[in-house]
Coordinates of N, CA and C and ligand atoms in Angstrom, one line a residue:
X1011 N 1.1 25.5 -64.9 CA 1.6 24.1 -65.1 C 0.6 23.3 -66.0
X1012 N 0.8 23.0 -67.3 CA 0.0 22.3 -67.6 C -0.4 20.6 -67.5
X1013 N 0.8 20.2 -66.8 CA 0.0 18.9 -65.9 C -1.0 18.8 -64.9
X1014 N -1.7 18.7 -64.6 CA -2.4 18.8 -63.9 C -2.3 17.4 -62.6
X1015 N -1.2 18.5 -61.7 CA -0.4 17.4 -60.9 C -1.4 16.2 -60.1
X1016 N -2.4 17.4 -59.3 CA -2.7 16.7 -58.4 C -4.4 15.5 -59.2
X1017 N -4.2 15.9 -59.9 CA -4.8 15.2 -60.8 C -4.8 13.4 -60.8
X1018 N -3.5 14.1 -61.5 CA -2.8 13.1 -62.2 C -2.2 12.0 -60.8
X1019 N -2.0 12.6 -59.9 CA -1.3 11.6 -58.5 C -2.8 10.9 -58.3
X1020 N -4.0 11.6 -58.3 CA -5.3 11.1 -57.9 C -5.5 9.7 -58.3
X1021 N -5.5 9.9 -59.9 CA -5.7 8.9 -60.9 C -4.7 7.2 -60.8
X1022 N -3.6 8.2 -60.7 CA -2.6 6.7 -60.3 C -2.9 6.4 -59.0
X1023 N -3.6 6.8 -58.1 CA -3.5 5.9 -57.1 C -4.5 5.6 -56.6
X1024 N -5.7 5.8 -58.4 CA -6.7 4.8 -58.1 C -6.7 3.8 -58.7
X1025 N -6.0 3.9 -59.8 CA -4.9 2.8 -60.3 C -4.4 1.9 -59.7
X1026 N -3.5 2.0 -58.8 CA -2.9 0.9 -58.0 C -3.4 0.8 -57.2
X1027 N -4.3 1.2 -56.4 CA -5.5 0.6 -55.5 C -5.9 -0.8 -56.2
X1028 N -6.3 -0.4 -57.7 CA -7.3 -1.8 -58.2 C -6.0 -2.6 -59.0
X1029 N -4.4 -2.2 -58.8 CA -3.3 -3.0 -59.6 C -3.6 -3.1 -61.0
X1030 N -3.9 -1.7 -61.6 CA -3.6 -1.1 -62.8 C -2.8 -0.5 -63.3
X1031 N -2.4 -0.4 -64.7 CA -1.5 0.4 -64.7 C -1.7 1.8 -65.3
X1032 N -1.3 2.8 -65.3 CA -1.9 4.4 -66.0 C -1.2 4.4 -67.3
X1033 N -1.7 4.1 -68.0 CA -0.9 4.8 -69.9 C -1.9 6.5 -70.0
X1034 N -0.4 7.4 -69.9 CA -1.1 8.8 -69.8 C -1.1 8.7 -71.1
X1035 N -2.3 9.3 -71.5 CA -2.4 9.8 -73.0 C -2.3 10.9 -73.7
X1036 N -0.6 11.5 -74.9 CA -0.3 12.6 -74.5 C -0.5 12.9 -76.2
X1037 N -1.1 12.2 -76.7 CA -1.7 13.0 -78.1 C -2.0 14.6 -78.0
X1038 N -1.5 15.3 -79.1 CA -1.8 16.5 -79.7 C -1.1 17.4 -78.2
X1039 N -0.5 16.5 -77.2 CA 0.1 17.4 -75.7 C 1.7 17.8 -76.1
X1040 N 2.5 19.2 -76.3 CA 4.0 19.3 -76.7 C 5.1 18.9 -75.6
X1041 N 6.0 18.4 -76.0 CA 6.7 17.8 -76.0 C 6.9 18.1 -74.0
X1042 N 6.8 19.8 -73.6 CA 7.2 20.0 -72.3 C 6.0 19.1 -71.4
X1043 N 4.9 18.6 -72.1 CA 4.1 18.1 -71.1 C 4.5 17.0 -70.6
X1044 N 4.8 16.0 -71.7 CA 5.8 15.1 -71.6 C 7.3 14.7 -70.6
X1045 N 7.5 15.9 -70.6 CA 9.0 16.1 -69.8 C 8.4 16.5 -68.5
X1046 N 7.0 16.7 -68.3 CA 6.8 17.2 -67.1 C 6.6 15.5 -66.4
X1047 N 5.4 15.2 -67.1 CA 5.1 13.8 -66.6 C 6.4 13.0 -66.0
X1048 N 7.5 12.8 -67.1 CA 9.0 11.8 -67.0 C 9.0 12.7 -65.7
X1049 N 9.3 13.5 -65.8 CA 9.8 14.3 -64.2 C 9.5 13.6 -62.9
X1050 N 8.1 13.5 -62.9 CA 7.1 13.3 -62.0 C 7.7 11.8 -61.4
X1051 N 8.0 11.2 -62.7 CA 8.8 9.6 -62.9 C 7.5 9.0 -63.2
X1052 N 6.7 9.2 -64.4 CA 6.2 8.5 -65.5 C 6.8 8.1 -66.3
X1053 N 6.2 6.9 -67.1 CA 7.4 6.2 -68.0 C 6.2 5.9 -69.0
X1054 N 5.1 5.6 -68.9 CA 4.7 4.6 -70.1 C 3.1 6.0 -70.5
X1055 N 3.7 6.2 -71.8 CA 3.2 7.2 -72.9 C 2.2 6.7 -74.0
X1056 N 0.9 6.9 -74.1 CA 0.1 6.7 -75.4 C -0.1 7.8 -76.0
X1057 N 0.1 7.1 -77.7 CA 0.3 8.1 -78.5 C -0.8 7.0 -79.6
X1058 N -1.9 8.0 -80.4 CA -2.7 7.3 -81.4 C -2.2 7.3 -82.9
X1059 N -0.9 8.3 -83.5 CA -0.4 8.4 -84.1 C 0.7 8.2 -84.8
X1060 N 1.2 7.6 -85.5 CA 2.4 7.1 -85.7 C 3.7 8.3 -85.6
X1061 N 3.0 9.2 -86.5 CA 3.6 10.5 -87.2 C 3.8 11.4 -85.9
X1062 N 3.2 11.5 -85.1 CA 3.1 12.3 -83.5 C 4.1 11.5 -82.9
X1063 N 4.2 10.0 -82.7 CA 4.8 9.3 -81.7 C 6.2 9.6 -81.6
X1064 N 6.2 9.2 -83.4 CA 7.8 9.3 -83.7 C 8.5 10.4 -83.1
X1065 N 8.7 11.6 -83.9 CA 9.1 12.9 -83.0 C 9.1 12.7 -81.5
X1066 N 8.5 12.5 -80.8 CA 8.6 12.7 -79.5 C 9.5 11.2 -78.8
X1067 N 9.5 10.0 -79.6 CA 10.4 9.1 -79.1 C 11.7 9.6 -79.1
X1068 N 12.0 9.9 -80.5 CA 13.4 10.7 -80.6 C 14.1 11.8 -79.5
X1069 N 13.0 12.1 -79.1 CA 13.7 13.4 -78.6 C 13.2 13.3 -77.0
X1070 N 12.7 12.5 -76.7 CA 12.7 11.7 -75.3 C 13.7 10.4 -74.8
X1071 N 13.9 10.4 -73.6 CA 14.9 9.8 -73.1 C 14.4 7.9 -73.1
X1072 N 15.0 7.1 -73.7 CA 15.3 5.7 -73.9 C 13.7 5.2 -73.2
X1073 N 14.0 5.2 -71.7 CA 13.6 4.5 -70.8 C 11.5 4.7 -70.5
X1074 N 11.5 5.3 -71.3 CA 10.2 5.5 -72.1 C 9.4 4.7 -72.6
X1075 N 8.4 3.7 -72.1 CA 7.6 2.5 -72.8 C 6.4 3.4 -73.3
X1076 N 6.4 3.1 -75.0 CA 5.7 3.8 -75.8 C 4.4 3.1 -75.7
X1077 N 3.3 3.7 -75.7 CA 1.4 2.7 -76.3 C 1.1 3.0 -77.9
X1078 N 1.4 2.7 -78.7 CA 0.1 3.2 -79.6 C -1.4 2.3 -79.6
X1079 N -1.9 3.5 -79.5 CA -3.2 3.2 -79.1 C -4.3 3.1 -80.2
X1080 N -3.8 3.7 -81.5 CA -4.7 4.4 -82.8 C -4.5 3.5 -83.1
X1081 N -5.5 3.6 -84.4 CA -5.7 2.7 -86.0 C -4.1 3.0 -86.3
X1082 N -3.6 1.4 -86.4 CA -2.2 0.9 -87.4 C -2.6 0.9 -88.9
X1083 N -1.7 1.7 -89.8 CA -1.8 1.6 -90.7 C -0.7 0.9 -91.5
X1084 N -0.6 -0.5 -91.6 CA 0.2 -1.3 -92.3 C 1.4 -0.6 -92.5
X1085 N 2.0 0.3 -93.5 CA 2.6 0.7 -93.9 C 3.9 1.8 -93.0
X1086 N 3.0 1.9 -92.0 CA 3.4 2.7 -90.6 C 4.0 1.4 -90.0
X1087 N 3.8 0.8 -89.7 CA 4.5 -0.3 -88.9 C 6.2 -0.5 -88.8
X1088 N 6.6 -0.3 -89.6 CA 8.0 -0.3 -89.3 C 8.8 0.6 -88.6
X1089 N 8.0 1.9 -89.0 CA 8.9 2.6 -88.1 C 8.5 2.6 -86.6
X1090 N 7.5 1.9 -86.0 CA 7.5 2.0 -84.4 C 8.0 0.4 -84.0
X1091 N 8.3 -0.9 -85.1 CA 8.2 -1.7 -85.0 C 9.3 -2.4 -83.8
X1092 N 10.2 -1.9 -84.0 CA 11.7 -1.8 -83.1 C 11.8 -1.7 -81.3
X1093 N 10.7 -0.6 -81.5 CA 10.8 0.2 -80.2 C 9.5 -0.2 -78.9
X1094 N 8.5 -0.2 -80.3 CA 7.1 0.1 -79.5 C 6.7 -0.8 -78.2
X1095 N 6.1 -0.7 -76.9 CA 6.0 -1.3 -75.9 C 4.7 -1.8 -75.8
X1096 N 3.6 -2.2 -76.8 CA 2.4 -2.2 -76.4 C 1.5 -1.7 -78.0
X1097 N 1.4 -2.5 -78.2 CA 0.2 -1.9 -79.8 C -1.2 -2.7 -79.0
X1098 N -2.1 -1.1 -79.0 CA -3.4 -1.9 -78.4 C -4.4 -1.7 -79.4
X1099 N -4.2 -1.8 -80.5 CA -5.0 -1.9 -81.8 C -4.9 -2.2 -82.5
X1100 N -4.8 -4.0 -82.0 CA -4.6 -4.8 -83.5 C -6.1 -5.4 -83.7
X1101 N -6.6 -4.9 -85.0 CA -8.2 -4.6 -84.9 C -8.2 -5.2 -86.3
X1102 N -7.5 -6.1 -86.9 CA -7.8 -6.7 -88.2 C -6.1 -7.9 -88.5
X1103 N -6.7 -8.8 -89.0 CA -6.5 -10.3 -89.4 C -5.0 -9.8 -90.4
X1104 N -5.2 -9.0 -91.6 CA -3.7 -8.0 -92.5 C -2.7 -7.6 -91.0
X1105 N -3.6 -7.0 -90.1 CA -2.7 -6.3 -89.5 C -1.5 -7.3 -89.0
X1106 N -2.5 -8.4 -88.2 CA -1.5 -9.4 -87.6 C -0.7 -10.0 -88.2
X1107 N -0.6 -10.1 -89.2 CA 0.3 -10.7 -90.5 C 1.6 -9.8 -90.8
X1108 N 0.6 -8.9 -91.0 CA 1.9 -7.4 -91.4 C 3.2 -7.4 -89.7
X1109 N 2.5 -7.4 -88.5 CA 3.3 -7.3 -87.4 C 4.2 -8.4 -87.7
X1110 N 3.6 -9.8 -87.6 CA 4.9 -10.8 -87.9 C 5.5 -10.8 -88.6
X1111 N 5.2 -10.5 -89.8 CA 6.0 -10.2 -91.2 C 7.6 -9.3 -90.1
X1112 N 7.1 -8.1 -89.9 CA 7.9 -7.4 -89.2 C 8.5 -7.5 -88.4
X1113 N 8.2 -8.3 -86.8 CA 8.9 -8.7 -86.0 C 10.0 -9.9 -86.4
X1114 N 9.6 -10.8 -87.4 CA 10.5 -11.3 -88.1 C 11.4 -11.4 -88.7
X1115 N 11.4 -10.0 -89.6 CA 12.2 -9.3 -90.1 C 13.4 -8.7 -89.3
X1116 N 13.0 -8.4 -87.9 CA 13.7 -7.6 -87.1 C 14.1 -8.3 -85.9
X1117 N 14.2 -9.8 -85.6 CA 14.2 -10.4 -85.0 C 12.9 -10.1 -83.8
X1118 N 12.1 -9.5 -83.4 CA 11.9 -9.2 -82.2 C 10.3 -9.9 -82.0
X1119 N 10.0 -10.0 -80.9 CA 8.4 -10.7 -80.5 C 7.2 -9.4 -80.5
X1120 N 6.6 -9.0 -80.9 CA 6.1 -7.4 -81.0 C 4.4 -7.9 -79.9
X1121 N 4.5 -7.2 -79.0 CA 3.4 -7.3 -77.9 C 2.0 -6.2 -78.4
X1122 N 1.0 -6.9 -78.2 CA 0.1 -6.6 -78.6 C -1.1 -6.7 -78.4
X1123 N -2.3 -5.9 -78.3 CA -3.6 -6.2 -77.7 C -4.6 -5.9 -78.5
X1124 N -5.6 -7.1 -78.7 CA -6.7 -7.2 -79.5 C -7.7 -6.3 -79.4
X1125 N -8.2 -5.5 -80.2 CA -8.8 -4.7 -80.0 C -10.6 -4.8 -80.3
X1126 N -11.1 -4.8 -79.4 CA -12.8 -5.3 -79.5 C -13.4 -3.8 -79.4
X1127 N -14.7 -3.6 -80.9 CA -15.4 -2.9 -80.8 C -16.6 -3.6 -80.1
X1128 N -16.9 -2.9 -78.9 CA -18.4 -2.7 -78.4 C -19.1 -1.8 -78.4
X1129 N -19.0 -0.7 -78.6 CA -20.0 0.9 -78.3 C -20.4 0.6 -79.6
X1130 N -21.3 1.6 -79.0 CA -22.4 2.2 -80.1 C -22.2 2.9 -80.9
X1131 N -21.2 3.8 -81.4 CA -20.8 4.5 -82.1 C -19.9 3.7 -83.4
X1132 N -20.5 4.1 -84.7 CA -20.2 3.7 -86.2 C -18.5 3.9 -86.2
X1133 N -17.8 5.0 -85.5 CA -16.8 5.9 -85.8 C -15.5 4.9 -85.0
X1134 N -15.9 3.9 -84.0 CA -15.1 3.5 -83.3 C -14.8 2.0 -83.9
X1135 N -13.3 1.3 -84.3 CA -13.0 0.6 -84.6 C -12.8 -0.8 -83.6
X1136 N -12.5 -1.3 -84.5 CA -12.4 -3.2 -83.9 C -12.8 -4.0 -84.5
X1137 N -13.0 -5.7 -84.0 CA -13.3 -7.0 -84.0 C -14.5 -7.0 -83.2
X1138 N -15.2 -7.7 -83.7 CA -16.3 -8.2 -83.0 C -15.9 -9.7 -83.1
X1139 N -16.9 -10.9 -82.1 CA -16.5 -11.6 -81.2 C -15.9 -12.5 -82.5
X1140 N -16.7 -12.6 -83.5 CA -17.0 -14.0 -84.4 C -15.0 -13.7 -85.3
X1141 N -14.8 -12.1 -86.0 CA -13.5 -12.0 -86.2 C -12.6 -12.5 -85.3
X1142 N -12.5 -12.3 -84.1 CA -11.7 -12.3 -83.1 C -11.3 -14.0 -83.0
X1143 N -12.2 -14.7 -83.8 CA -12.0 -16.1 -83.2 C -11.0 -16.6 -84.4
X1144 N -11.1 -16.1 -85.5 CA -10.4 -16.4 -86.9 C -9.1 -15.9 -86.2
X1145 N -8.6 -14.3 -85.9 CA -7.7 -14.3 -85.2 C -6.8 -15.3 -84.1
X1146 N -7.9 -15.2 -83.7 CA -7.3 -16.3 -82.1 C -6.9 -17.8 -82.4
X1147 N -7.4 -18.2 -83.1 CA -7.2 -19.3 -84.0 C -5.7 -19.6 -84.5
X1148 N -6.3 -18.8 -84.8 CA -4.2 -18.8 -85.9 C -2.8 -18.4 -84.7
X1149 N -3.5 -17.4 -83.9 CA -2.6 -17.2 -83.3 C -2.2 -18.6 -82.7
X1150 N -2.9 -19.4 -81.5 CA -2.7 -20.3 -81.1 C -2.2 -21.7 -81.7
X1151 N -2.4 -21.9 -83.1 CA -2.0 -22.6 -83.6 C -0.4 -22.2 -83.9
X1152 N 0.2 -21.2 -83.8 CA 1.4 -20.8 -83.9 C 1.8 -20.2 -85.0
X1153 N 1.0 -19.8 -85.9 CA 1.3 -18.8 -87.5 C 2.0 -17.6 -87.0
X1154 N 1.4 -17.0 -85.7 CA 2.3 -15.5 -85.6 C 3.1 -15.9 -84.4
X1155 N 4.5 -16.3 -84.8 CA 5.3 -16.5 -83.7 C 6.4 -15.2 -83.1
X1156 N 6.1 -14.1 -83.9 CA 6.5 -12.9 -83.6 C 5.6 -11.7 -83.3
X1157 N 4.6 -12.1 -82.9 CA 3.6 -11.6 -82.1 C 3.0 -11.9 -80.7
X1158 N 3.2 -11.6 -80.1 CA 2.7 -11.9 -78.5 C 1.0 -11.3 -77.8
X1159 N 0.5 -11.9 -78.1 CA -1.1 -11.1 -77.6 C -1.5 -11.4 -75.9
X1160 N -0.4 -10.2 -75.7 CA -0.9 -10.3 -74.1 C -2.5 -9.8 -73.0
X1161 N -2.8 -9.1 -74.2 CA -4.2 -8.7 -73.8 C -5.8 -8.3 -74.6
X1162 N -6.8 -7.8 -74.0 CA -8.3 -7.1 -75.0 C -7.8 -5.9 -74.6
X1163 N -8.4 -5.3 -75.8 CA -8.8 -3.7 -75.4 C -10.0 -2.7 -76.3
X1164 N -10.8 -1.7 -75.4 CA -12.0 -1.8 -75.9 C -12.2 0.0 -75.6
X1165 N -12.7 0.7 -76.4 CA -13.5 1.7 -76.1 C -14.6 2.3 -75.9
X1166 N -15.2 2.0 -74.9 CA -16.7 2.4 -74.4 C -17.1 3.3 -75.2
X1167 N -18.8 3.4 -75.5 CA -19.5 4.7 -75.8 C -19.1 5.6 -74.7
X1168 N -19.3 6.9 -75.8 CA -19.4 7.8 -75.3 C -20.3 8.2 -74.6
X1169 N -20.5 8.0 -73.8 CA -22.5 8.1 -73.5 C -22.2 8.9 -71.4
X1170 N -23.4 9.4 -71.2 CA -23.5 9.7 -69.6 C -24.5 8.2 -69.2
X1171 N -24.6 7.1 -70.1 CA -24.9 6.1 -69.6 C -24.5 5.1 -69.2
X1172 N -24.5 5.5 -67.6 CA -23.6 4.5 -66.6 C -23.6 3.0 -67.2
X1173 N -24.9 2.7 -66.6 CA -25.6 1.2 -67.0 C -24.7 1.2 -68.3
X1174 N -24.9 2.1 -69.8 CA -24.8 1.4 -70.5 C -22.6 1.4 -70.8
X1175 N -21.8 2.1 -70.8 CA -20.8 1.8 -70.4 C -20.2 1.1 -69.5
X1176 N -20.4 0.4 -68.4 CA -20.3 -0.9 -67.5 C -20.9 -1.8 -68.0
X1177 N -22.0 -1.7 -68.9 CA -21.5 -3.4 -69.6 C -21.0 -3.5 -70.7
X1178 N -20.8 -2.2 -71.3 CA -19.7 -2.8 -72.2 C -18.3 -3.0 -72.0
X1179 N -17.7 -2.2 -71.1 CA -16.7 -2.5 -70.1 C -16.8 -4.5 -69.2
X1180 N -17.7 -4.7 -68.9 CA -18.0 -5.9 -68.2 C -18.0 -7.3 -69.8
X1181 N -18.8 -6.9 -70.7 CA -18.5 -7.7 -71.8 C -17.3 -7.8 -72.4
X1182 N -16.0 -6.3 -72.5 CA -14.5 -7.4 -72.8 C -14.1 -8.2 -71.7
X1183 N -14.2 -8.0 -70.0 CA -14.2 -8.7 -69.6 C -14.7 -10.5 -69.5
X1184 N -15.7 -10.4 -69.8 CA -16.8 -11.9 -70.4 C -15.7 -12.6 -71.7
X1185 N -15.8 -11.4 -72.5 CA -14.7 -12.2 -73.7 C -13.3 -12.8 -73.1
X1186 N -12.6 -11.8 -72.2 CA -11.3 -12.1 -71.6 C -11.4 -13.8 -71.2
X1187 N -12.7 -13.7 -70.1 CA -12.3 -15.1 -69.6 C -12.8 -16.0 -70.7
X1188 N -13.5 -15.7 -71.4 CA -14.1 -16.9 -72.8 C -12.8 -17.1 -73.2
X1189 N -12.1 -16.2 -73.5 CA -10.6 -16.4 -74.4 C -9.4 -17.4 -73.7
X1190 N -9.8 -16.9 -72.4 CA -8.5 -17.5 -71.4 C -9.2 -19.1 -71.0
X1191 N -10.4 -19.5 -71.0 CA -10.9 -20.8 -71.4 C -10.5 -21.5 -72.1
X1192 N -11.1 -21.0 -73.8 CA -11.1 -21.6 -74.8 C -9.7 -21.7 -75.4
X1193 N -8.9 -21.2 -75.1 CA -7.5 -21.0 -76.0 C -6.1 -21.1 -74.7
X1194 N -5.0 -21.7 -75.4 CA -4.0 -21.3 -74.7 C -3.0 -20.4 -75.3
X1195 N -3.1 -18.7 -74.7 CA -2.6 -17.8 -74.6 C -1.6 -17.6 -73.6
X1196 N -0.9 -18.3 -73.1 CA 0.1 -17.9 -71.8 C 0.3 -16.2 -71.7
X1197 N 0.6 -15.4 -72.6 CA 0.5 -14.4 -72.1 C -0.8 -13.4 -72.1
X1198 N -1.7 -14.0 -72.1 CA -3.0 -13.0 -72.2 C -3.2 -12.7 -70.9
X1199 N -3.4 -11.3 -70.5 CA -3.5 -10.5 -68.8 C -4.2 -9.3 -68.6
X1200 N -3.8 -8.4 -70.4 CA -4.1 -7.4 -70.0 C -6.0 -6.9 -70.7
X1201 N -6.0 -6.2 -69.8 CA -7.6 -5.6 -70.3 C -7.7 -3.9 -70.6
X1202 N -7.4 -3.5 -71.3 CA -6.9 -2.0 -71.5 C -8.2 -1.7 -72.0
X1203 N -9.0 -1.0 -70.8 CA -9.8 0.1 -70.9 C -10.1 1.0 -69.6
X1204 N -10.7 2.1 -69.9 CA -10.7 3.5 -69.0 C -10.6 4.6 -69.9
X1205 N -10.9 5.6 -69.5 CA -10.3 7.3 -70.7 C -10.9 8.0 -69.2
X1206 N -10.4 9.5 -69.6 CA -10.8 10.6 -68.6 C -12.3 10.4 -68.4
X1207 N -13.5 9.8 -69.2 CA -14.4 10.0 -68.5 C -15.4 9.2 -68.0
X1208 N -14.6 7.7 -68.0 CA -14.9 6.6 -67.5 C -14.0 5.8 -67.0
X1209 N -12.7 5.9 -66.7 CA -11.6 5.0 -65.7 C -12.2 4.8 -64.2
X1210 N -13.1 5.2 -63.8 CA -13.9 5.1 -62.2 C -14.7 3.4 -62.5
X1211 N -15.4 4.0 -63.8 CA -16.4 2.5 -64.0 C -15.1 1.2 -64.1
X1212 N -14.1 1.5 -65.4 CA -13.3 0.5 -66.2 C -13.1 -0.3 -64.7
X1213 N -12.1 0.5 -64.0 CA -11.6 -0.2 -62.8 C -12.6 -0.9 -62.0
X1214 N -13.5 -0.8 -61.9 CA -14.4 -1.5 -61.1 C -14.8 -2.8 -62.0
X1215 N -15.0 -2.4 -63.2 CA -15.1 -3.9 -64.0 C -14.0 -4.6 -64.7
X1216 N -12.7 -4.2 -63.7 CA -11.6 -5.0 -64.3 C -10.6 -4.9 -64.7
X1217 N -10.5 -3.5 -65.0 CA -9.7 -2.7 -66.0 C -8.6 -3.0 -65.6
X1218 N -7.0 -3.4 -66.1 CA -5.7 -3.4 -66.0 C -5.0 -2.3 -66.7
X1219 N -5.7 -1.2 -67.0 CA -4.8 -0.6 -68.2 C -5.9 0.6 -68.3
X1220 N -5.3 1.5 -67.7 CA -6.1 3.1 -68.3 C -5.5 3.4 -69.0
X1221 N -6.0 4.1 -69.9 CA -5.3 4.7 -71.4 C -6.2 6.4 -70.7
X1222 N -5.8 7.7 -70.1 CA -6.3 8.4 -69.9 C -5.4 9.8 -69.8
X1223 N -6.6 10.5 -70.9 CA -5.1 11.8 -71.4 C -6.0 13.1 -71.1
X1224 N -6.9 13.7 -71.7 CA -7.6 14.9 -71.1 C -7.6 15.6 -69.8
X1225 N -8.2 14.9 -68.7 CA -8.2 15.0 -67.8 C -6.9 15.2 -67.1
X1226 N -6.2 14.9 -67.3 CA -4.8 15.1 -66.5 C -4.2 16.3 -67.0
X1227 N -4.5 17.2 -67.8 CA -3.9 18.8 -68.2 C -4.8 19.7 -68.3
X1228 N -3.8 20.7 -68.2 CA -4.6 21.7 -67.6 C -5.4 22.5 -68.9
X1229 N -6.2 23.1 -68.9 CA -7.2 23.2 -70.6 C -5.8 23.8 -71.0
X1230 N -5.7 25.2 -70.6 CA -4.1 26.0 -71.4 C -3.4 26.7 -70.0
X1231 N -2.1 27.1 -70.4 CA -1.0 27.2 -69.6 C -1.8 28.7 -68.9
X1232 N -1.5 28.9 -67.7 CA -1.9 30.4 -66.8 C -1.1 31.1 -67.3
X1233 N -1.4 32.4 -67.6 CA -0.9 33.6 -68.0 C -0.3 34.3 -67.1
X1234 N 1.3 35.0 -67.3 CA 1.9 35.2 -66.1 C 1.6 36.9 -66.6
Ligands
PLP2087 C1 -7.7 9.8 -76.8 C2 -7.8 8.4 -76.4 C3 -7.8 8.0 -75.0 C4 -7.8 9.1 -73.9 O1 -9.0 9.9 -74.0 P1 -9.3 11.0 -72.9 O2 -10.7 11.1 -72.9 O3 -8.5 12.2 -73.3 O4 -8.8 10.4 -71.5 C5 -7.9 6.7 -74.7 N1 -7.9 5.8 -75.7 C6 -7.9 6.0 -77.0 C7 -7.9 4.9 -78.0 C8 -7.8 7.4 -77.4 O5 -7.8 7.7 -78.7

């Protein structure tokens, strides 16, 4: 089986212990993993890909709330634009322009979450505080009225350093309430962080939202 059932029941129900929710993360996982999960009665799927996502929306059943979680590439935007349940990487000022542009186009309100670089690592994308405010700005003043920013979201270093992954985990928190202060966001809630090898810390500092995909399969299928 390559879900890794009892895993995966573990994780969600340390999830709803802290009233989170689990976005399994099924990048580069084929299509049966997926059908295993829905089985199970999973519904809400992260995918970092546009070009991955697609295929697998298609050929999955409706009732499916999709994440993309990856770098948006402008140009990619329309084709998840319709569908997508959750873009948690709006990580630049074009981008949010490009979504309205879109949701506008298509009548629809497109939900979405700000994405803050904290870690240490060069490789990982975002806003830092001072962008985020140019962002926040406009939104509240009402320029993207086909965008809805219901939440932060953040990816910890990679590190075996506790200390230092809980507070970067603890600082989108710090920003959250700065945000929910300073600005009126009526829908801002969500805080989307956790992965396989820190959703234990996330939840304890707040986390609404694991995005966690490794850990829940199995490395490869048992050999019959
Ligand atoms: C891959 C990925 C995850 C999940 O990572 P795992 O370590 O496999 O749990 C979460 N968030 C983002 C943005 C990712 O790209």
């Amino acid at each position: 089986m390559p879900v890794h059932t009892s895993e995966y029941q573990r994780v969600l129900q340390e999830a709803k212990k802290a009233n989170a929710q689990l976005v399994v993360v099924t990048k580069t996982r084929p299509l049966a993993d997926l059908e295993e999960l829905y089985a199970l009665g999973h519904r809400d799927f992260g995918e970092n890909r546009v070009q991955e996502l697609l295929p697998k929306y298609e050929a999955l059943p409706k009732d499916i709330r999709w994440h993309l979680i990856g770098t948006l590439q402008s140009n990619k935007l329309k084709y998840i634009a319709p569908f997508i349940h959750l873009i948690h990487s709006l990580d630049r000022l074009s981008l949010l322009k490009e979504l309205n542009k879109e949701g506008k186009k298509i009548g629809r309100v497109i939900p979405c979450l700000m994405q803050f670089y904290l870690a240490q690592e060069e490789s990982k994308q975002g806003l830092d505080w001072e962008e985020a405010q140019e962002l926040l700005e406009a939104i509240e003043a009402g320029k993207y009225p086909h965008i809805s920013l219901e939440g932060l979201m953040t990816m910890a270093s990679f590190s075996q350093d506790q200390a230092l992954v809980r507070s970067e985990f603890l600082q989108l928190g710090e920003y959250f309430s700065r945000i929910q202060e300073s600005y009126q966001l009526p829908a801002l809630r969500q805080r989307s962080m956790g992965m396989s090898g820190d959703y234990a810390l996330a939840l304890q500092a707040g986390s609404t939202m694991l995005r966690v995909g490794s850990l829940l399969f199995c490395e490869k299928e048992p050999e019959s």
